[in-house]
PDB file of C-alpha atoms in Angstrom:
ATOM      1  CA  MET A   1      10.464  12.210  -4.617  1.00 73.00           C
ATOM      2  CA  VAL A   2      13.768  11.913  -2.841  1.00 77.00           C
ATOM      3  CA  ALA A   3      16.563  14.447  -3.361  1.00 87.00           C
ATOM      4  CA  LYS A   4      19.286  11.822  -2.943  1.00 91.00           C
ATOM      5  CA  GLY A   5      20.588  10.198  -6.149  1.00 90.00           C
ATOM      6  CA  ASP A   6      20.235   6.477  -6.776  1.00 87.00           C
ATOM      7  CA  MET A   7      23.149   4.186  -7.572  1.00 87.00           C
ATOM      8  CA  THR A   8      22.791   1.780 -10.471  1.00 86.00           C
ATOM      9  CA  ASN A   9      24.883  -0.787 -12.261  1.00 90.00           C
ATOM     10  CA  VAL A  10      25.364  -0.467 -15.996  1.00 90.00           C
ATOM     11  CA  PRO A  11      25.597  -3.713 -18.002  1.00 93.00           C
ATOM     12  CA  CYS A  12      29.048  -3.948 -19.569  1.00 95.00           C
ATOM     13  CA  VAL A  13      30.792  -6.526 -21.740  1.00 97.00           C
ATOM     14  CA  VAL A  14      34.510  -6.972 -20.917  1.00 98.00           C
ATOM     15  CA  PHE A  15      37.204  -8.949 -22.722  1.00 98.00           C
ATOM     16  CA  LYS A  16      40.920  -9.245 -21.953  1.00 98.00           C
ATOM     17  CA  ARG A  17      43.150 -10.598 -24.707  1.00 98.00           C
ATOM     18  CA  LEU A  18      46.877 -10.918 -25.410  1.00 98.00           C
ATOM     19  CA  PHE A  19      48.091 -10.187 -28.923  1.00 97.00           C
ATOM     20  CA  PRO A  20      51.517 -10.317 -30.530  1.00 96.00           C
ATOM     21  CA  GLY A  21      53.238  -6.930 -30.523  1.00 95.00           C
ATOM     22  CA  PRO A  22      54.401  -4.390 -31.115  1.00 97.00           C
ATOM     23  CA  ILE A  23      51.725  -2.149 -29.626  1.00 98.00           C
ATOM     24  CA  GLU A  24      51.826   0.158 -32.665  1.00 97.00           C
ATOM     25  CA  LYS A  25      50.751  -2.741 -34.878  1.00 97.00           C
ATOM     26  CA  VAL A  26      47.774  -3.563 -32.644  1.00 97.00           C
ATOM     27  CA  TRP A  27      46.819   0.141 -32.556  1.00 97.00           C
ATOM     28  CA  ALA A  28      46.979   0.232 -36.353  1.00 96.00           C
ATOM     29  CA  TYR A  29      44.627  -2.751 -36.626  1.00 95.00           C
ATOM     30  CA  LEU A  30      42.157  -0.973 -34.315  1.00 95.00           C
ATOM     31  CA  THR A  31      42.290   2.374 -36.102  1.00 95.00           C
ATOM     32  CA  ASP A  32      43.686   2.210 -39.649  1.00 94.00           C
ATOM     33  CA  THR A  33      41.011   1.782 -42.332  1.00 90.00           C
ATOM     34  CA  ASN A  34      43.216  -0.611 -44.323  1.00 89.00           C
ATOM     35  CA  PHE A  35      43.468  -3.008 -41.368  1.00 89.00           C
ATOM     36  CA  MET A  36      39.997  -2.449 -39.879  1.00 86.00           C
ATOM     37  CA  ARG A  37      38.373  -3.969 -42.954  1.00 82.00           C
ATOM     38  CA  ALA A  38      39.839  -7.349 -41.988  1.00 78.00           C
ATOM     39  CA  TRP A  39      37.901  -7.495 -38.738  1.00 77.00           C
ATOM     40  CA  PHE A  40      35.164  -4.841 -39.030  1.00 81.00           C
ATOM     41  CA  GLY A  41      34.178  -5.267 -42.653  1.00 77.00           C
ATOM     42  CA  GLU A  42      34.422  -3.142 -45.763  1.00 80.00           C
ATOM     43  CA  ASP A  43      33.350   0.491 -45.570  1.00 85.00           C
ATOM     44  CA  SER A  44      34.522   0.907 -41.963  1.00 90.00           C
ATOM     45  CA  PHE A  45      36.665   3.799 -40.806  1.00 92.00           C
ATOM     46  CA  ILE A  46      37.684   5.915 -37.839  1.00 95.00           C
ATOM     47  CA  GLU A  47      38.811   9.475 -38.397  1.00 96.00           C
ATOM     48  CA  PRO A  48      42.111   9.481 -36.412  1.00 97.00           C
ATOM     49  CA  ARG A  49      41.518  12.259 -33.895  1.00 97.00           C
ATOM     50  CA  GLN A  50      39.405  13.138 -30.893  1.00 98.00           C
ATOM     51  CA  GLY A  51      36.068  14.294 -32.280  1.00 98.00           C
ATOM     52  CA  GLY A  52      36.619  12.222 -35.438  1.00 98.00           C
ATOM     53  CA  THR A  53      33.870  10.404 -37.284  1.00 96.00           C
ATOM     54  CA  VAL A  54      33.313   6.663 -36.764  1.00 96.00           C
ATOM     55  CA  ARG A  55      31.467   4.658 -39.399  1.00 93.00           C
ATOM     56  CA  MET A  56      31.334   0.870 -39.347  1.00 91.00           C
ATOM     57  CA  GLN A  57      29.664  -1.831 -41.384  1.00 87.00           C
ATOM     58  CA  GLY A  58      28.410   0.474 -44.115  1.00 85.00           C
ATOM     59  CA  GLY A  59      26.884   2.989 -41.740  1.00 86.00           C
ATOM     60  CA  HIS A  60      25.072   0.450 -39.567  1.00 89.00           C
ATOM     61  CA  ILE A  61      27.275   1.788 -36.746  1.00 93.00           C
ATOM     62  CA  ARG A  62      27.993   5.508 -36.473  1.00 95.00           C
ATOM     63  CA  GLY A  63      29.713   7.503 -33.782  1.00 96.00           C
ATOM     64  CA  THR A  64      32.343   9.975 -32.690  1.00 97.00           C
ATOM     65  CA  VAL A  65      35.812   9.403 -31.251  1.00 98.00           C
ATOM     66  CA  THR A  66      35.675  10.589 -27.626  1.00 98.00           C
ATOM     67  CA  GLN A  67      39.228   9.616 -26.609  1.00 98.00           C
ATOM     68  CA  TRP A  68      42.188   9.241 -28.985  1.00 98.00           C
ATOM     69  CA  GLN A  69      45.411   8.457 -27.115  1.00 98.00           C
ATOM     70  CA  PRO A  70      47.680   6.485 -29.470  1.00 98.00           C
ATOM     71  CA  PRO A  71      48.768   3.775 -28.964  1.00 98.00           C
ATOM     72  CA  HIS A  72      47.067   3.180 -25.609  1.00 98.00           C
ATOM     73  CA  ARG A  73      43.425   4.215 -25.511  1.00 98.00           C
ATOM     74  CA  LEU A  74      40.567   4.507 -27.993  1.00 98.00           C
ATOM     75  CA  ILE A  75      36.965   5.224 -27.050  1.00 98.00           C
ATOM     76  CA  TYR A  76      34.145   6.150 -29.363  1.00 98.00           C
ATOM     77  CA  SER A  77      30.382   6.422 -29.255  1.00 97.00           C
ATOM     78  CA  TRP A  78      28.422   3.564 -30.825  1.00 95.00           C
ATOM     79  CA  ASN A  79      25.021   4.227 -32.356  1.00 95.00           C
ATOM     80  CA  VAL A  80      23.109   1.541 -34.248  1.00 93.00           C
ATOM     81  CA  PHE A  81      21.144   2.478 -37.376  1.00 92.00           C
ATOM     82  CA  GLY A  82      18.940   0.692 -39.888  1.00 89.00           C
ATOM     83  CA  PRO A  83      19.885   0.347 -43.569  1.00 84.00           C
ATOM     84  CA  ASP A  84      17.467   3.091 -44.636  1.00 88.00           C
ATOM     85  CA  ASP A  85      18.350   5.606 -41.905  1.00 92.00           C
ATOM     86  CA  GLY A  86      19.659   8.815 -43.399  1.00 90.00           C
ATOM     87  CA  PRO A  87      22.552  10.941 -42.089  1.00 87.00           C
ATOM     88  CA  GLU A  88      20.266  12.998 -39.809  1.00 91.00           C
ATOM     89  CA  ALA A  89      18.524   9.969 -38.273  1.00 93.00           C
ATOM     90  CA  VAL A  90      18.500   9.413 -34.521  1.00 93.00           C
ATOM     91  CA  SER A  91      19.289   5.894 -33.385  1.00 93.00           C
ATOM     92  CA  ALA A  92      16.414   3.946 -31.815  1.00 90.00           C
ATOM     93  CA  PHE A  93      18.942   2.478 -29.345  1.00 91.00           C
ATOM     94  CA  PRO A  94      20.872   4.077 -26.491  1.00 92.00           C
ATOM     95  CA  GLU A  95      24.347   5.343 -27.293  1.00 96.00           C
ATOM     96  CA  SER A  96      27.112   3.121 -25.972  1.00 97.00           C
ATOM     97  CA  TYR A  97      30.906   3.202 -25.807  1.00 98.00           C
ATOM     98  CA  PRO A  98      33.429   0.617 -26.986  1.00 98.00           C
ATOM     99  CA  THR A  99      36.677   1.177 -25.077  1.00 98.00           C
ATOM    100  CA  PHE A 100      40.012  -0.259 -26.172  1.00 98.00           C
ATOM    101  CA  GLU A 101      42.951  -0.048 -23.749  1.00 98.00           C
ATOM    102  CA  LEU A 102      46.366  -1.366 -24.828  1.00 98.00           C
ATOM    103  CA  GLU A 103      49.346  -2.077 -22.603  1.00 98.00           C
ATOM    104  CA  ARG A 104      52.756  -3.482 -23.507  1.00 98.00           C
ATOM    105  CA  GLN A 105      53.583  -6.796 -21.812  1.00 97.00           C
ATOM    106  CA  GLY A 106      57.029  -7.785 -23.013  1.00 96.00           C
ATOM    107  CA  ASP A 107      56.724  -8.630 -26.689  1.00 96.00           C
ATOM    108  CA  GLN A 108      52.933  -8.937 -26.389  1.00 98.00           C
ATOM    109  CA  VAL A 109      50.132  -6.430 -26.054  1.00 98.00           C
ATOM    110  CA  ALA A 110      47.345  -6.741 -23.494  1.00 98.00           C
ATOM    111  CA  LEU A 111      43.984  -5.475 -24.695  1.00 98.00           C
ATOM    112  CA  THR A 112      41.242  -4.684 -22.221  1.00 98.00           C
ATOM    113  CA  PHE A 113      38.015  -4.113 -24.100  1.00 98.00           C
ATOM    114  CA  ARG A 114      34.781  -2.806 -22.585  1.00 98.00           C
ATOM    115  CA  HIS A 115      31.456  -1.957 -24.207  1.00 98.00           C
ATOM    116  CA  PHE A 116      28.781  -0.212 -22.159  1.00 97.00           C
ATOM    117  CA  PRO A 117      25.942   0.318 -21.528  1.00 96.00           C
ATOM    118  CA  ILE A 118      24.298  -2.671 -23.125  1.00 95.00           C
ATOM    119  CA  LEU A 119      20.533  -3.177 -23.109  1.00 92.00           C
ATOM    120  CA  GLU A 120      19.740  -6.292 -21.052  1.00 92.00           C
ATOM    121  CA  ARG A 121      18.166  -8.124 -23.987  1.00 91.00           C
ATOM    122  CA  PHE A 122      21.310  -7.608 -26.106  1.00 93.00           C
ATOM    123  CA  ILE A 123      23.977  -8.688 -23.587  1.00 95.00           C
ATOM    124  CA  PRO A 124      24.498 -12.283 -24.872  1.00 96.00           C
ATOM    125  CA  GLN A 125      24.357 -11.190 -28.525  1.00 95.00           C
ATOM    126  CA  ASN A 126      26.690  -8.228 -27.892  1.00 95.00           C
ATOM    127  CA  ALA A 127      29.230 -10.434 -26.081  1.00 97.00           C
ATOM    128  CA  MET A 128      29.107 -13.024 -28.860  1.00 97.00           C
ATOM    129  CA  GLY A 129      29.527 -10.309 -31.506  1.00 95.00           C
ATOM    130  CA  TRP A 130      32.603  -8.806 -29.844  1.00 96.00           C
ATOM    131  CA  HIS A 131      34.015 -12.275 -29.271  1.00 97.00           C
ATOM    132  CA  VAL A 132      33.728 -12.848 -33.033  1.00 96.00           C
ATOM    133  CA  MET A 133      35.355  -9.501 -33.803  1.00 94.00           C
ATOM    134  CA  LEU A 134      38.238 -10.104 -31.394  1.00 96.00           C
ATOM    135  CA  ASP A 135      38.800 -13.607 -32.793  1.00 96.00           C
ATOM    136  CA  ILE A 136      39.058 -12.093 -36.281  1.00 94.00           C
ATOM    137  CA  LEU A 137      41.363  -9.361 -34.988  1.00 94.00           C
ATOM    138  CA  SER A 138      43.540 -11.985 -33.304  1.00 95.00           C
ATOM    139  CA  ALA A 139      43.807 -14.090 -36.471  1.00 95.00           C
ATOM    140  CA  SER A 140      44.656 -10.983 -38.495  1.00 93.00           C
ATOM    141  CA  LEU A 141      47.381  -9.885 -36.082  1.00 94.00           C
ATOM    142  CA  ARG A 142      48.887 -13.384 -36.048  1.00 95.00           C
ATOM    143  CA  GLY A 143      48.950 -13.488 -39.849  1.00 93.00           C
ATOM    144  CA  GLU A 144      46.526 -16.421 -39.924  1.00 94.00           C
ATOM    145  CA  ALA A 145      43.869 -16.931 -42.560  1.00 93.00           C
ATOM    146  CA  VAL A 146      40.667 -15.202 -41.508  1.00 92.00           C
ATOM    147  CA  GLU A 147      37.601 -17.354 -41.868  1.00 93.00           C
ATOM    148  CA  ASP A 148      34.204 -15.966 -42.845  1.00 92.00           C
ATOM    149  CA  ARG A 149      32.549 -14.072 -39.987  1.00 91.00           C
ATOM    150  CA  SER A 150      29.733 -16.643 -39.937  1.00 94.00           C
ATOM    151  CA  VAL A 151      32.217 -19.412 -38.999  1.00 96.00           C
ATOM    152  CA  TYR A 152      33.307 -17.470 -35.909  1.00 97.00           C
ATOM    153  CA  ALA A 153      29.684 -16.653 -35.067  1.00 96.00           C
ATOM    154  CA  GLN A 154      28.661 -20.319 -35.262  1.00 97.00           C
ATOM    155  CA  ARG A 155      31.609 -21.250 -33.039  1.00 97.00           C
ATOM    156  CA  ASN A 156      30.903 -18.574 -30.415  1.00 98.00           C
ATOM    157  CA  ALA A 157      27.089 -18.436 -30.350  1.00 98.00           C
ATOM    158  CA  PRO A 158      26.726 -21.496 -28.073  1.00 98.00           C
ATOM    159  CA  LEU A 159      29.101 -19.932 -25.517  1.00 97.00           C
ATOM    160  CA  TYR A 160      26.585 -17.134 -24.977  1.00 97.00           C
ATOM    161  CA  GLY A 161      23.322 -19.000 -25.620  1.00 97.00           C
ATOM    162  CA  VAL A 162      22.660 -17.051 -28.825  1.00 96.00           C
ATOM    163  CA  ASP A 163      20.359 -18.486 -31.473  1.00 95.00           C
ATOM    164  CA  LEU A 164      21.779 -17.171 -34.743  1.00 95.00           C
ATOM    165  CA  ASN A 165      18.419 -17.830 -36.456  1.00 93.00           C
ATOM    166  CA  ASN A 166      16.547 -15.686 -33.943  1.00 88.00           C
ATOM    167  CA  LEU A 167      18.667 -12.620 -33.098  1.00 86.00           C
ATOM    168  CA  GLU A 168      17.355  -9.868 -30.844  1.00 72.00           C
ATOM    169  CA  ARG A 169      16.218  -6.698 -32.616  1.00 73.00           C
TER     170      ARG A 169
END
């Protein structure tokens, strides 16, 4: 054993996107239940405060808001659960943290998104999934028709080498 700590790198997915402003509108789409449904699906909500409950995709994703700094920064824990996992279940996967940072850039809003840590085997699938979500968010913010999630997934899967018929579990 060595007393000195080891340094490691944590796998992280990062996206940078520009959206039409104002920043308050983008913040609302990230945090308001009425808007979140457009890009995160029905039965998704974030309790708007630090320490608030996060529940996405019908409870498939559960977490807690760790940073709530409207309209600039949102971070929450991300825990993946199975459809039959009850409220006291412990996720079989490591906890991770989606991080949304917004900055005004003229009449646009710059989003820097990070999600970490990501298990090595899930990196391509995670990146593709967030690409899909951000494409849906972008269409929603621009007032464009939002296509079915599967259309975005089919478009983005080849970018990350993801086989949609054989997803990692």
